[in-house]
PDB file of C-alpha atoms in Angstrom:
ATOM      1  CA  MET G1028     -24.608  40.840  12.175  1.00 79.00           C
ATOM      2  CA  ASN G1029     -26.846  41.595  14.944  1.00 83.00           C
ATOM      3  CA  LYS G1030     -30.832  41.959  14.538  1.00 84.00           C
ATOM      4  CA  GLN G1031     -30.886  45.758  14.425  1.00 85.00           C
ATOM      5  CA  ASN G1032     -28.186  45.960  11.746  1.00 86.00           C
ATOM      6  CA  ILE G1033     -30.136  43.441   9.728  1.00 85.00           C
ATOM      7  CA  VAL G1034     -33.401  45.627   9.983  1.00 85.00           C
ATOM      8  CA  GLU G1035     -31.802  48.564   9.160  1.00 87.00           C
ATOM      9  CA  LYS G1036     -29.990  47.111   5.985  1.00 86.00           C
ATOM     10  CA  TYR G1037     -32.743  45.759   4.675  1.00 83.00           C
ATOM     11  CA  ASN G1038     -35.364  48.262   5.760  1.00 85.00           C
ATOM     12  CA  ILE G1039     -37.728  45.948   7.381  1.00 85.00           C
ATOM     13  CA  SER G1040     -39.692  46.474  10.530  1.00 86.00           C
ATOM     14  CA  GLN G1041     -39.102  44.811  13.694  1.00 87.00           C
ATOM     15  CA  PRO G1042     -42.114  42.757  13.858  1.00 88.00           C
ATOM     16  CA  LYS G1043     -42.039  41.851  10.188  1.00 87.00           C
ATOM     17  CA  PHE G1044     -38.707  40.445  10.725  1.00 85.00           C
ATOM     18  CA  ASP G1045     -39.569  38.610  13.925  1.00 87.00           C
ATOM     19  CA  GLU G1046     -42.432  36.902  11.983  1.00 87.00           C
ATOM     20  CA  ILE G1047     -39.740  35.932   9.254  1.00 86.00           C
ATOM     21  CA  LEU G1048     -37.606  34.572  12.244  1.00 87.00           C
ATOM     22  CA  ASP G1049     -40.768  32.578  13.606  1.00 86.00           C
ATOM     23  CA  ASP G1050     -41.194  31.249  10.290  1.00 85.00           C
ATOM     24  CA  LEU G1051     -37.519  30.176   9.471  1.00 86.00           C
ATOM     25  CA  ASN G1052     -37.714  28.668  13.454  1.00 85.00           C
ATOM     26  CA  ILE G1053     -34.911  31.009  14.635  1.00 87.00           C
ATOM     27  CA  SER G1054     -35.513  32.116  18.140  1.00 85.00           C
ATOM     28  CA  GLN G1055     -36.585  36.079  18.038  1.00 82.00           C
ATOM     29  CA  ASP G1056     -33.999  36.521  21.021  1.00 85.00           C
ATOM     30  CA  THR G1057     -31.288  35.738  18.975  1.00 83.00           C
ATOM     31  CA  ILE G1058     -28.630  38.647  19.082  1.00 80.00           C
ATOM     32  CA  LEU G1059     -26.050  37.736  16.464  1.00 85.00           C
ATOM     33  CA  PHE G1060     -26.707  35.671  13.243  1.00 84.00           C
ATOM     34  CA  SER G1061     -24.321  33.141  11.673  1.00 86.00           C
ATOM     35  CA  ASP G1062     -22.765  34.014   7.937  1.00 84.00           C
ATOM     36  CA  ASP G1063     -25.463  30.951   6.928  1.00 85.00           C
ATOM     37  CA  GLN G1064     -28.582  32.661   8.601  1.00 85.00           C
ATOM     38  CA  ILE G1065     -27.496  36.076   7.000  1.00 85.00           C
ATOM     39  CA  ALA G1066     -27.082  34.495   3.446  1.00 85.00           C
ATOM     40  CA  LEU G1067     -30.452  32.909   4.061  1.00 85.00           C
ATOM     41  CA  PHE G1068     -31.983  36.279   4.607  1.00 84.00           C
ATOM     42  CA  GLU G1069     -30.188  37.873   2.004  1.00 86.00           C
ATOM     43  CA  ARG G1070     -32.017  35.102  -0.382  1.00 86.00           C
ATOM     44  CA  ILE G1071     -35.314  35.850   1.005  1.00 85.00           C
ATOM     45  CA  PHE G1072     -35.237  39.606   1.040  1.00 83.00           C
ATOM     46  CA  HIS G1073     -33.911  39.416  -2.558  1.00 82.00           C
ATOM     47  CA  LEU G1074     -36.962  37.268  -3.637  1.00 82.00           C
ATOM     48  CA  ALA G1075     -39.088  39.589  -1.856  1.00 81.00           C
ATOM     49  CA  ARG G1076     -38.177  42.785  -3.460  1.00 80.00           C
ATOM     50  CA  GLN G1077     -36.492  42.032  -6.831  1.00 77.00           C
ATOM     51  CA  GLN G1078     -38.962  39.188  -7.844  1.00 70.00           C
ATOM     52  CA  LYS G1079     -42.025  40.873  -5.996  1.00 73.00           C
ATOM     53  CA  LYS G1080     -42.790  37.629  -3.840  1.00 70.00           C
ATOM     54  CA  GLY G1081     -44.184  37.797  -0.468  1.00 80.00           C
ATOM     55  CA  TYR G1082     -42.283  37.091   2.365  1.00 79.00           C
ATOM     56  CA  LYS G1083     -43.926  33.819   3.150  1.00 83.00           C
ATOM     57  CA  LYS G1084     -43.685  32.748  -0.337  1.00 84.00           C
ATOM     58  CA  ALA G1085     -40.015  33.878  -0.569  1.00 81.00           C
ATOM     59  CA  ILE G1086     -39.242  31.820   2.743  1.00 83.00           C
ATOM     60  CA  SER G1087     -41.162  28.802   1.281  1.00 82.00           C
ATOM     61  CA  ILE G1088     -39.037  28.837  -1.875  1.00 83.00           C
ATOM     62  CA  VAL G1089     -35.986  29.525  -0.042  1.00 80.00           C
ATOM     63  CA  LEU G1090     -36.494  26.723   2.178  1.00 80.00           C
ATOM     64  CA  ASN G1091     -37.319  24.209  -0.410  1.00 80.00           C
ATOM     65  CA  GLN G1092     -34.121  25.306  -2.431  1.00 72.00           C
ATOM     66  CA  SER G1093     -32.065  24.156   0.370  1.00 57.00           C
ATOM     67  CA  SER G1094     -33.722  21.136   0.980  1.00 53.00           C
ATOM     68  CA  ASP G1095     -33.509  20.186  -2.584  1.00 50.00           C
ATOM     69  CA  SER G1096     -30.001  21.292  -3.008  1.00 50.00           C
ATOM     70  CA  SER G1097     -28.803  19.517   0.078  1.00 46.00           C
ATOM     71  CA  GLU G1098     -29.693  16.319  -1.245  1.00 44.00           C
ATOM     72  CA  HIS G1099     -27.602  16.950  -4.307  1.00 43.00           C
ATOM     73  CA  SER G1100     -24.639  19.101  -2.808  1.00 43.00           C
ATOM     74  CA  GLU G1101     -21.743  18.696  -1.079  1.00 44.00           C
ATOM     75  CA  PRO G1102     -22.054  17.318   2.791  1.00 44.00           C
ATOM     76  CA  SER G1103     -22.434  20.115   5.293  1.00 45.00           C
ATOM     77  CA  SER G1104     -19.184  21.724   6.535  1.00 49.00           C
ATOM     78  CA  VAL G1105     -20.738  21.029   9.991  1.00 57.00           C
ATOM     79  CA  LEU G1106     -20.107  17.415  11.299  1.00 65.00           C
ATOM     80  CA  ASP G1107     -21.488  15.642  14.328  1.00 74.00           C
ATOM     81  CA  PRO G1108     -18.832  15.888  16.997  1.00 79.00           C
ATOM     82  CA  LYS G1109     -18.868  12.337  17.312  1.00 82.00           C
ATOM     83  CA  LEU G1110     -18.066  11.868  13.645  1.00 81.00           C
ATOM     84  CA  THR G1111     -15.393  14.405  13.559  1.00 81.00           C
ATOM     85  CA  ASP G1112     -13.766  12.498  16.800  1.00 82.00           C
ATOM     86  CA  PHE G1113     -13.802   9.242  14.685  1.00 86.00           C
ATOM     87  CA  PHE G1114     -12.172  10.908  11.490  1.00 86.00           C
ATOM     88  CA  HIS G1115      -9.624  12.610  13.733  1.00 84.00           C
ATOM     89  CA  GLN G1116      -8.884   9.207  15.650  1.00 89.00           C
ATOM     90  CA  LYS G1117      -8.853   7.263  12.170  1.00 89.00           C
ATOM     91  CA  SER G1118      -6.548   9.839  10.638  1.00 88.00           C
ATOM     92  CA  ALA G1119      -4.426   9.807  13.582  1.00 87.00           C
ATOM     93  CA  THR G1120      -4.125   6.104  13.359  1.00 89.00           C
ATOM     94  CA  PHE G1121      -3.082   6.144   9.542  1.00 88.00           C
ATOM     95  CA  ALA G1122      -0.574   8.799  10.544  1.00 86.00           C
ATOM     96  CA  GLU G1123       0.933   6.494  13.081  1.00 86.00           C
ATOM     97  CA  GLN G1124       1.010   3.639  10.936  1.00 86.00           C
ATOM     98  CA  MET G1125       2.714   5.627   8.163  1.00 84.00           C
ATOM     99  CA  ILE G1126       5.212   6.865  10.528  1.00 83.00           C
ATOM    100  CA  ASP G1127       5.954   3.324  11.791  1.00 84.00           C
ATOM    101  CA  GLU G1128       6.192   2.024   8.294  1.00 82.00           C
ATOM    102  CA  THR G1129       8.348   4.776   6.768  1.00 83.00           C
ATOM    103  CA  PRO G1130      11.973   3.562   7.964  1.00 84.00           C
ATOM    104  CA  HIS G1131      11.004  -0.115   6.691  1.00 84.00           C
ATOM    105  CA  LEU G1132       9.913   1.372   3.336  1.00 84.00           C
ATOM    106  CA  LEU G1133      13.037   3.669   3.161  1.00 86.00           C
ATOM    107  CA  ASN G1134      15.395   0.421   3.882  1.00 88.00           C
ATOM    108  CA  GLU G1135      13.451  -1.424   1.292  1.00 90.00           C
ATOM    109  CA  GLN G1136      14.010   1.192  -1.169  1.00 91.00           C
ATOM    110  CA  ARG G1137      17.583   1.710  -0.357  1.00 92.00           C
ATOM    111  CA  ALA G1138      18.100  -2.172  -0.927  1.00 93.00           C
ATOM    112  CA  ALA G1139      16.300  -1.991  -4.191  1.00 94.00           C
ATOM    113  CA  ALA G1140      18.453   0.973  -5.364  1.00 94.00           C
ATOM    114  CA  ARG G1141      21.701  -0.959  -4.233  1.00 95.00           C
ATOM    115  CA  LYS G1142      20.628  -4.136  -6.039  1.00 95.00           C
ATOM    116  CA  ILE G1143      19.935  -2.179  -9.394  1.00 95.00           C
ATOM    117  CA  ILE G1144      23.595  -0.453  -8.910  1.00 95.00           C
ATOM    118  CA  VAL G1145      25.261  -3.503  -8.084  1.00 95.00           C
ATOM    119  CA  ASP G1146      23.515  -5.442 -11.063  1.00 94.00           C
ATOM    120  CA  SER G1147      24.199  -3.049 -13.388  1.00 94.00           C
ATOM    121  CA  PHE G1148      28.018  -2.492 -12.329  1.00 94.00           C
ATOM    122  CA  TRP G1149      28.506  -6.441 -12.987  1.00 93.00           C
ATOM    123  CA  LYS G1150      26.499  -6.533 -15.953  1.00 93.00           C
ATOM    124  CA  ARG G1151      28.778  -3.762 -17.437  1.00 92.00           C
ATOM    125  CA  ILE G1152      32.065  -5.385 -16.050  1.00 90.00           C
ATOM    126  CA  ASN G1153      30.795  -8.900 -17.805  1.00 89.00           C
ATOM    127  CA  GLU G1154      30.281  -6.770 -21.056  1.00 90.00           C
ATOM    128  CA  ILE G1155      33.765  -5.292 -20.943  1.00 88.00           C
ATOM    129  CA  GLY G1156      35.064  -8.782 -19.842  1.00 85.00           C
ATOM    130  CA  ASN G1157      33.575 -10.759 -22.729  1.00 88.00           C
ATOM    131  CA  SER G1158      34.490  -8.172 -25.336  1.00 88.00           C
ATOM    132  CA  GLU G1159      37.161  -9.367 -27.920  1.00 90.00           C
ATOM    133  CA  GLU G1160      38.931  -6.046 -27.687  1.00 88.00           C
ATOM    134  CA  PHE G1161      39.469  -6.633 -23.810  1.00 87.00           C
ATOM    135  CA  LYS G1162      40.755 -10.348 -24.234  1.00 87.00           C
ATOM    136  CA  ARG G1163      43.171  -9.280 -26.491  1.00 88.00           C
ATOM    137  CA  LYS G1164      44.686  -6.899 -24.524  1.00 88.00           C
ATOM    138  CA  PHE G1165      44.395  -8.907 -21.251  1.00 85.00           C
ATOM    139  CA  ASP G1166      46.264 -11.719 -23.091  1.00 86.00           C
ATOM    140  CA  ALA G1167      48.855  -9.303 -24.670  1.00 87.00           C
ATOM    141  CA  VAL G1168      49.403  -7.844 -20.882  1.00 88.00           C
ATOM    142  CA  LEU G1169      49.290 -11.499 -19.133  1.00 85.00           C
ATOM    143  CA  TYR G1170      51.339 -13.463 -21.511  1.00 87.00           C
ATOM    144  CA  GLY G1171      53.919 -10.674 -22.507  1.00 80.00           C
ATOM    145  CA  ASP G1172      52.545 -10.537 -26.259  1.00 65.00           C
ATOM    146  CA  ASP G1173      53.990  -7.606 -28.117  1.00 59.00           C
ATOM    147  CA  ILE G1174      50.843  -6.168 -29.251  1.00 53.00           C
ATOM    148  CA  VAL G1175      50.668  -2.487 -30.195  1.00 52.00           C
ATOM    149  CA  ASP G1176      47.345  -1.726 -28.756  1.00 52.00           C
ATOM    150  CA  ALA G1177      47.825  -2.944 -25.322  1.00 50.00           C
ATOM    151  CA  SER G1178      48.051   0.295 -23.823  1.00 58.00           C
ATOM    152  CA  VAL G1179      48.304   1.939 -20.454  1.00 56.00           C
ATOM    153  CA  LEU G1180      45.326   3.814 -19.426  1.00 59.00           C
ATOM    154  CA  PRO G1181      45.698   7.205 -17.808  1.00 57.00           C
ATOM    155  CA  GLY G1182      46.175   7.355 -14.281  1.00 56.00           C
ATOM    156  CA  GLU G1183      47.820   3.591 -14.420  1.00 56.00           C
ATOM    157  CA  SER G1184      51.900   3.095 -14.077  1.00 53.00           C
ATOM    158  CA  SER G1185      53.160   1.052 -16.832  1.00 53.00           C
ATOM    159  CA  ALA G1186      54.612  -2.396 -15.660  1.00 53.00           C
ATOM    160  CA  LEU G1187      58.290  -2.446 -15.388  1.00 49.00           C
ATOM    161  CA  PRO G1188      60.269  -4.547 -17.526  1.00 50.00           C
ATOM    162  CA  GLU G1189      61.721  -7.652 -15.975  1.00 51.00           C
ATOM    163  CA  SER G1190      65.520  -6.366 -16.366  1.00 50.00           C
ATOM    164  CA  SER G1191      64.700  -2.916 -14.444  1.00 48.00           C
ATOM    165  CA  SER G1192      67.422  -1.096 -12.677  1.00 48.00           C
ATOM    166  CA  PHE G1193      65.388  -1.560  -9.276  1.00 49.00           C
ATOM    167  CA  ASP G1194      65.993  -5.564  -9.243  1.00 46.00           C
ATOM    168  CA  SER G1195      69.896  -4.770  -9.383  1.00 43.00           C
TER     169      SER G1195
END
C-alpha cells in the first residue's frame, strides 16, 4: 500500500501522516509500506479514533505494546542473513549425514528382520521336533512301525513299499 492510499483510507491529512511517520522513525520518502508497517498504522489509527487517543499517545501505546510483546512472543520471522546462512549450512550438513547413514540403517534393519524370521523359524521347528506327536510319527515312518496315525501330508507322495512293481 502506498502513502496516498493510506491517507485516503484513514482520512488523514498528508502533514499529519508525515508527522506520524517521523514519530515512528519511518522516512517520509517511503513510497510503499510493508504489511508490518500497515498493521502498525492500523493499530495507531484504531487507538486514535475508536478509543479517542491522540496520535502521539496511540503511537506510544503501540510501540510499548510491540516492545513488551516482542520479549514474550516468538522470535521475529526476519532473521539476520548470517544466521539464516548458518541454519541452511547446518540443515544441509544434517541432511547429507542422514543420506549417508540411511543405507547402513536400512541394512541393519534388514539384518535384524532376517534374524527375527530365522530365529522364529528355528524356534517353531524345534517346537515341532520336540512334540510327542511328531516323535511318534517320525519313529513310525523311520522304523516302519505300523501306526495308524502316521499319515501322508497333502502334497507329499507316500513311500513305496519295498516290494513295489518298480523294483522288478
